[in-house]
Coordinates of C-alpha atoms and ligand atoms in Angstrom, one line a residue:
M28 CA 13.1 -25.7 2.3
K29 CA 11.5 -22.3 2.9
T30 CA 9.5 -20.4 0.3
T31 CA 9.8 -16.6 -0.1
L32 CA 7.1 -14.5 -1.8
S33 CA 8.4 -11.1 -3.0
I34 CA 6.2 -8.4 -4.5
I35 CA 8.2 -5.6 -6.1
K36 CA 6.0 -2.9 -7.6
A37 CA 6.7 0.3 -9.7
D38 CA 5.0 2.8 -11.9
V39 CA 7.3 3.1 -15.0
G40 CA 4.8 4.8 -17.4
S41 CA 1.2 4.9 -18.4
I42 CA -1.3 5.7 -21.1
G43 CA -3.4 8.9 -21.0
G44 CA -1.8 10.4 -17.8
H45 CA -1.6 8.4 -14.5
V46 CA -4.2 5.9 -15.7
S47 CA -3.0 2.4 -16.9
P48 CA 0.2 0.8 -18.2
S49 CA 0.3 -0.2 -21.9
N50 CA 0.2 -3.9 -23.0
K51 CA 3.6 -3.4 -24.6
L52 CA 5.0 -2.3 -21.2
I53 CA 3.5 -5.2 -19.3
D54 CA 4.7 -7.7 -22.0
T55 CA 8.2 -6.2 -21.9
I56 CA 8.5 -6.6 -18.2
S57 CA 7.0 -10.1 -18.2
H58 CA 9.3 -11.2 -21.1
H59 CA 12.3 -9.8 -19.3
V60 CA 11.5 -11.8 -16.1
E61 CA 10.8 -15.0 -18.1
Q62 CA 14.2 -14.7 -19.9
E63 CA 16.3 -13.9 -16.9
M64 CA 14.6 -15.9 -14.0
D65 CA 16.7 -19.0 -14.8
V66 CA 17.2 -20.9 -11.5
L67 CA 16.5 -17.8 -9.4
L68 CA 12.7 -18.0 -9.3
S69 CA 10.4 -21.0 -9.2
D70 CA 7.5 -19.0 -10.4
F71 CA 6.2 -15.4 -11.0
Y72 CA 3.0 -13.5 -11.7
I73 CA 2.6 -9.9 -13.1
G74 CA -0.4 -7.8 -12.0
T75 CA -1.5 -4.3 -12.6
T76 CA -3.8 -1.9 -10.8
G77 CA -4.2 1.8 -11.9
D78 CA -0.8 2.8 -13.4
D79 CA 1.2 0.4 -11.3
I80 CA 2.8 -2.9 -12.2
A81 CA 3.6 -5.5 -9.5
L82 CA 5.9 -8.5 -9.9
L83 CA 5.0 -11.4 -7.5
M84 CA 8.1 -13.6 -7.4
V85 CA 8.4 -17.0 -5.7
H86 CA 11.8 -18.3 -4.7
D87 CA 13.9 -19.8 -1.9
K88 CA 16.5 -17.0 -1.5
G89 CA 14.9 -15.3 1.5
V90 CA 13.8 -11.7 2.1
G91 CA 15.8 -8.8 0.6
D92 CA 17.8 -11.1 -1.7
E93 CA 20.1 -9.0 -4.0
D94 CA 19.7 -11.1 -7.1
V95 CA 15.9 -11.2 -6.9
H96 CA 15.8 -7.4 -6.3
R97 CA 18.2 -6.9 -9.2
L98 CA 16.1 -9.0 -11.5
A99 CA 13.0 -6.8 -10.7
W100 CA 15.0 -3.6 -11.0
E101 CA 16.3 -4.6 -14.4
A102 CA 12.8 -5.7 -15.6
F103 CA 11.5 -2.3 -14.6
K104 CA 14.4 -0.6 -16.4
A105 CA 13.6 -2.6 -19.5
G106 CA 10.0 -1.5 -19.0
T107 CA 11.1 2.1 -18.8
E108 CA 12.8 1.9 -22.2
A109 CA 9.7 0.4 -23.7
A110 CA 7.6 3.2 -22.1
Q111 CA 10.0 5.8 -23.4
A112 CA 9.8 4.3 -26.9
Q113 CA 6.0 4.4 -26.8
G114 CA 6.0 8.0 -25.3
L115 CA 4.1 6.9 -22.3
Y116 CA 3.4 9.4 -19.6
G117 CA 5.8 9.4 -16.6
A118 CA 8.2 6.8 -18.1
G119 CA 10.5 5.6 -15.3
Q120 CA 8.5 7.6 -12.7
D121 CA 9.3 5.3 -9.7
L122 CA 12.9 4.5 -10.5
L123 CA 14.4 7.3 -8.4
V124 CA 18.1 6.4 -8.6
E125 CA 20.4 5.8 -11.6
A126 CA 22.1 2.5 -10.6
F127 CA 20.9 -0.5 -8.6
S128 CA 22.8 -1.0 -5.3
G129 CA 21.9 -4.2 -3.6
N130 CA 18.2 -3.8 -2.6
V131 CA 15.4 -1.8 -4.3
K132 CA 14.1 -0.6 -0.9
G133 CA 14.7 3.1 -0.8
M134 CA 15.2 3.3 -4.6
G135 CA 11.5 4.0 -5.5
P136 CA 9.8 0.7 -6.0
A137 CA 7.5 -0.7 -3.3
V138 CA 8.4 -4.0 -1.7
A139 CA 6.5 -6.6 0.4
E140 CA 8.1 -9.9 1.2
I141 CA 7.5 -12.9 3.5
E142 CA 9.6 -16.1 4.0
F143 CA 7.9 -19.2 5.5
Q144 CA 7.8 -22.9 5.7
E145 CA 4.9 -23.9 3.4
R146 CA 1.9 -25.3 5.2
P147 CA 0.4 -28.4 3.5
N148 CA -1.8 -25.9 1.8
E149 CA -0.7 -22.3 1.6
P150 CA -3.4 -19.8 0.6
F151 CA -2.4 -16.2 0.5
L152 CA -3.6 -12.8 -0.8
M153 CA -1.8 -10.2 -2.9
F154 CA -3.0 -6.6 -2.6
M155 CA -2.2 -3.6 -4.8
A156 CA -3.5 -0.1 -4.2
D157 CA -3.2 2.9 -6.5
K158 CA -3.5 6.7 -5.8
T159 CA -3.0 6.2 -2.1
E160 CA -0.4 5.7 0.7
P161 CA 0.7 2.6 2.8
G162 CA -1.4 3.8 5.8
A163 CA -4.5 3.0 3.6
Y164 CA -4.2 -0.6 4.9
N165 CA -4.1 0.4 8.6
L166 CA -7.8 0.3 9.2
P167 CA -8.5 -2.9 7.2
L168 CA -5.6 -4.7 9.0
Y169 CA -6.7 -3.5 12.4
L170 CA -10.2 -4.8 11.8
A171 CA -9.2 -8.1 10.3
F172 CA -6.5 -9.0 12.8
A173 CA -7.7 -7.4 16.1
D174 CA -11.4 -6.8 16.1
P175 CA -13.9 -9.6 16.8
M176 CA -16.7 -7.5 15.5
N177 CA -15.1 -8.1 12.0
T178 CA -13.2 -11.3 12.6
G179 CA -15.4 -13.9 14.3
G180 CA -12.4 -16.2 14.2
L181 CA -10.8 -14.2 17.0
L182 CA -13.5 -15.8 19.2
L183 CA -14.1 -19.1 17.3
S184 CA -10.7 -20.4 16.2
P185 CA -8.3 -21.7 18.8
E186 CA -5.3 -20.9 16.5
I187 CA -6.0 -17.2 16.4
T188 CA -7.6 -16.4 19.8
K189 CA -4.2 -15.6 21.2
G190 CA -4.1 -12.6 19.0
F191 CA -1.4 -11.0 16.8
R192 CA 1.7 -8.9 17.1
F193 CA 1.7 -5.7 14.9
R194 CA 5.0 -4.2 13.9
V195 CA 4.3 -0.5 13.2
Q196 CA 6.7 1.9 11.4
D197 CA 7.0 5.6 11.9
V198 CA 7.4 6.5 8.2
S199 CA 8.2 10.2 8.9
F200 CA 11.5 9.1 10.3
T201 CA 14.0 8.9 7.4
E202 CA 17.4 7.9 9.0
G203 CA 16.4 4.3 9.5
D204 CA 13.4 2.1 10.2
R205 CA 11.8 3.4 13.4
L206 CA 9.6 0.5 14.6
I207 CA 7.4 -0.5 17.5
D208 CA 5.8 -3.9 18.3
L209 CA 2.3 -4.0 19.8
S210 CA 0.4 -7.1 20.8
T211 CA -3.3 -7.4 20.6
P212 CA -5.6 -7.7 22.4
E213 CA -3.6 -6.1 25.3
D214 CA -2.3 -3.2 23.3
L215 CA -5.5 -2.5 21.3
Y216 CA -5.9 1.1 22.4
N217 CA -2.2 1.8 21.9
L218 CA -2.4 0.3 18.4
A219 CA -5.5 2.4 17.6
A220 CA -3.8 5.5 18.9
L221 CA -1.0 5.1 16.3
L222 CA -3.0 3.7 13.4
R223 CA -5.4 6.6 13.4
D224 CA -2.5 8.6 11.8
N225 CA -2.2 7.0 8.4
D226 CA 0.4 9.5 7.2
R227 CA 2.9 8.7 9.9
Y228 CA 2.3 5.3 11.5
V229 CA 2.0 2.3 9.1
V230 CA 1.6 -1.4 9.8
E231 CA 4.7 -3.0 8.4
S232 CA 4.1 -6.6 9.3
I233 CA 1.8 -8.8 11.5
W234 CA 2.8 -12.0 13.3
S235 CA 0.8 -14.9 14.9
R236 CA 1.1 -15.1 18.7
H237 CA 0.0 -18.7 18.4
D238 CA 3.1 -20.0 16.5
G239 CA 5.2 -16.9 15.7
Q240 CA 4.5 -17.2 11.9
Q241 CA 4.4 -14.0 9.8
A242 CA 0.9 -13.3 8.5
A243 CA 1.3 -10.0 6.7
S244 CA 3.9 -7.8 5.0
V245 CA 3.2 -4.2 3.8
S246 CA 5.3 -2.0 1.6
T247 CA 6.1 1.2 3.7
T248 CA 8.0 3.3 1.1
R249 CA 7.3 7.0 1.2
L250 CA 8.4 8.3 -2.2
H251 CA 8.6 11.9 -1.1
N252 CA 11.0 10.9 1.7
I253 CA 13.3 9.4 -0.9
A254 CA 13.0 12.0 -3.7
G255 CA 12.7 15.0 -1.4
K256 CA 9.8 16.2 -3.5
Y257 CA 6.5 14.9 -4.8
T258 CA 7.0 12.3 -7.5
G259 CA 3.8 10.3 -7.3
K260 CA 1.9 8.6 -4.4
D261 CA 3.4 5.5 -2.8
D262 CA 0.7 3.1 -4.1
P263 CA 1.4 0.3 -1.6
V264 CA 1.4 -3.5 -2.1
M265 CA 0.7 -6.1 0.6
L266 CA 0.9 -9.9 1.1
I267 CA -1.3 -11.7 3.6
R268 CA -1.3 -15.4 4.4
V269 CA -4.8 -16.6 5.3
Q270 CA -6.8 -19.5 7.0
K271 CA -6.0 -21.9 9.9
N272 CA -3.5 -19.9 12.0
F273 CA -4.4 -16.6 10.3
P274 CA -7.8 -14.9 9.7
A275 CA -9.9 -16.4 6.8
T276 CA -9.9 -14.8 3.4
G277 CA -13.3 -13.3 3.9
E278 CA -12.4 -11.8 7.2
V279 CA -9.4 -10.0 5.6
L280 CA -11.6 -8.7 2.8
A281 CA -14.6 -7.7 4.8
P282 CA -13.2 -4.2 6.0
Y283 CA -12.9 -3.1 2.4
S284 CA -16.7 -2.9 2.3
I285 CA -16.4 0.4 4.3
A286 CA -14.6 2.1 1.3
H287 CA -12.9 4.3 4.0
Y288 CA -11.4 7.7 3.2
V289 CA -7.7 7.6 2.6
G290 CA -5.0 10.1 1.5
G291 CA -4.0 10.3 -2.2
F292 CA -6.4 10.7 -5.1
M293 CA -5.6 13.7 -7.5
R294 CA -1.9 14.7 -7.3
G295 CA -1.6 12.6 -4.1
S296 CA -3.0 15.6 -2.3
H297 CA -6.6 14.8 -1.5
I298 CA -8.9 12.5 0.5
G299 CA -11.0 9.9 -1.3
P300 CA -12.7 6.6 -0.6
L301 CA -10.8 3.4 -1.2
M302 CA -12.7 1.6 -3.9
P303 CA -12.2 -2.2 -4.2
V304 CA -11.8 -3.0 -7.9
C305 CA -11.1 -5.9 -10.3
H306 CA -7.5 -6.3 -11.3
G307 CA -6.4 -4.4 -14.3
T308 CA -8.7 -1.5 -13.5
G309 CA -7.3 1.9 -14.4
C310 CA -8.0 5.3 -12.8
S311 CA -10.4 7.9 -14.0
Y312 CA -12.5 10.3 -11.9
F313 CA -10.2 13.0 -10.5
D314 CA -7.3 10.7 -11.2
G315 CA -8.9 8.1 -9.0
P316 CA -10.7 7.3 -6.8
P317 CA -8.0 5.6 -4.8
I318 CA -8.4 1.9 -5.7
V319 CA -7.4 -1.5 -4.2
S320 CA -7.4 -4.9 -5.9
C321 CA -6.8 -8.4 -4.4
W322 CA -5.7 -11.7 -5.9
G323 CA -6.0 -15.0 -4.1
F324 CA -3.4 -17.7 -4.8
C325 CA -2.2 -21.0 -3.3
V326 CA 1.5 -21.7 -3.5
H327 CA 2.8 -25.3 -3.4
E328 CA 6.4 -26.4 -3.6
G329 CA 7.3 -23.0 -5.0
K330 CA 4.6 -23.0 -7.8
L331 CA 1.6 -20.7 -7.9
T332 CA -1.9 -21.7 -8.9
E333 CA -3.7 -19.3 -11.2
P334 CA -5.1 -16.3 -9.3
V335 CA -8.7 -15.6 -8.3
D336 CA -9.9 -12.0 -8.6
L337 CA -11.4 -11.4 -5.2
F338 CA -13.1 -8.1 -5.8
Q339 CA -14.8 -9.4 -8.9
H340 CA -17.7 -10.9 -7.0
P341 CA -21.1 -9.2 -7.5
F342 CA -21.1 -8.2 -3.8
W343 CA -18.5 -5.6 -4.5
N344 CA -20.6 -3.8 -7.1
E345 CA -22.7 -2.4 -4.4
V346 CA -19.6 -1.2 -2.5
R347 CA -18.2 0.4 -5.7
H348 CA -21.5 2.4 -6.1
R349 CA -21.2 3.6 -2.5
A350 CA -17.5 4.5 -3.0
A351 CA -18.4 6.5 -6.1
D352 CA -21.1 8.4 -4.1
K353 CA -18.6 9.1 -1.3
A354 CA -16.0 10.3 -3.8
M355 CA -18.4 12.7 -5.5
E356 CA -19.6 13.9 -2.1
I357 CA -16.2 14.9 -0.8
R358 CA -15.2 16.4 -4.1
R359 CA -18.1 18.9 -3.9
Q360 CA -16.1 20.8 -1.3
G361 CA -13.0 21.1 -3.5
F362 CA -9.9 22.3 -1.6
S363 CA -11.7 23.1 1.6
G364 CA -10.8 21.6 4.9
P365 CA -10.4 17.7 5.0
A366 CA -11.0 17.3 1.3
M367 CA -7.4 18.3 0.6
L368 CA -4.5 16.9 2.7
P369 CA -3.0 19.1 5.5
Y370 CA -0.1 21.4 4.8
S371 CA 2.4 18.9 6.4
E372 CA 1.6 16.4 3.7
L373 CA 1.8 19.0 0.9
E374 CA 5.2 20.0 2.1
Y375 CA 6.9 19.6 -1.3
G376 CA 4.0 21.0 -3.5
G377 CA 3.5 24.4 -5.2
I378 CA 1.3 25.5 -2.3
V379 CA 4.5 25.9 -0.2
H380 CA 5.7 28.6 -2.7
I381 CA 2.3 30.4 -2.6
L382 CA 2.4 30.6 1.2
E383 CA 6.0 31.7 1.2
K384 CA 5.3 34.5 -1.2
L385 CA 2.4 35.6 0.9
E386 CA 4.5 35.9 4.1
S387 CA 5.7 39.4 3.2
R388 CA 2.2 40.6 2.5
F389 CA 1.0 39.9 6.0
T390 CA 0.7 42.9 8.3
L391 CA 0.5 43.0 12.1
R392 CA -2.3 45.0 13.7
P393 CA -1.6 45.8 17.4
A394 CA -3.9 44.0 19.8
T395 CA -6.7 46.3 21.0
R396 CA -6.7 46.7 24.8
K397 CA -9.3 44.7 26.5
A398 CA -11.6 46.4 29.0
E399 CA -10.6 46.0 32.7
P400 CA -12.8 43.6 34.5
V401 CA -15.2 45.4 36.9
A402 CA -14.2 45.0 40.5
V403 CA -16.9 43.4 42.7
Ligands
13P513 P1 -13.8 -24.4 5.7 O1 -14.3 -25.2 6.8 O2 -14.6 -24.6 4.4 O3 -12.3 -24.4 5.5 O4 -14.2 -22.9 6.1 C1 -13.7 -22.4 7.2 C2 -13.6 -20.9 7.1 O5 -12.6 -20.3 7.5 C3 -14.7 -20.2 6.5 O6 -14.6 -18.8 6.7
13P514 P1 0.6 8.0 -9.3 O1 1.4 8.0 -8.0 O2 -0.3 6.8 -9.4 O3 1.6 8.0 -10.5 O4 -0.3 9.2 -9.4 C1 0.3 10.5 -9.4 C2 -0.7 11.6 -9.5 O5 -0.3 12.7 -9.3 C3 -2.1 11.4 -9.9 O6 -2.8 12.6 -9.9
MG515 MG1 1.9 7.5 -12.3
MG516 MG1 0.2 4.8 -9.3

């Protein structure tokens, strides 16, 4: 029998702005899932990072199952009512449609799912990021799965030296899922050419070329493409299976030591360093900085172990200090240049109205005639 891991994540309200969900809200969602899971789920876990809540559900129904998605949708609906009753900020923020219709994809919540035959031991990682976009995972995934400078296993481990197949999605295309498959190492430069553009090209999944197994799944929702206006950043979740035929846990984590700059931060409109944090960490400085958390689990016969908090280790304190310095450094230049996202990404914001109003105030000065070149 196959096992499916489904993460469905939403922001349905938080305390003190876009900071952190309340205990009442988390308890309501958790209680709802416990009451309703019945024979549908074999296990579940609820995690929070920043103002987002993620449900990790274990079942045997496959990817995109209507009942599993409905359960999560209704849990977040129940959470929204609790958030409204408490007067939390942004209650129901990520539930962008009124009624559930078959699959939460395209309805606001972020989704990452993988179905597989359990290995005798099945370690995997669950990531949550807040105040950023799905492309924030592009660089860490590229380094972990395609670069031997990061992942020694690409040279050392016979199960991964064949490389991986990256499925990349063009998230600016809204009439369907526009996808391309690229295989590393042959397509390394092609992959880099796409992944440099975090706003548009996003790793959707990664597959082993050794045995065809799926290694990773990333939520690729762009909320502004669904809502037609800014309603909050996408705050992506991700599942990664690790060890043996996949990179080791430490190889997947290592790239987060860069605290690379990503889009998001205040009002989803700035650039900030991605800070690895312990789970349950809220947001603070400039509604950020963008943060990422990671839980390690094993799943066996549909049951989860307790999680380990992988960014809790003292090593990451040093990275957090460096990320804080990087955040303050880029904030010193305010709105200027790369500190704020380009116009194309602010498309639905107030700046559009400012620029539209200024159009009529522009004047045209005739070009002055250039001097004729001297004949020689
Ligand atoms: P083990 O031999 O302890 O499984 O470790 C292998 C490994 O992947 C370490 O990174
Ligand atoms: P969230 O997407 O995390 O709700 O943040 C929205 C925002 O505008 C923060 O400044
Ligand atoms: Mg929010
Ligand atoms: Mg959020």
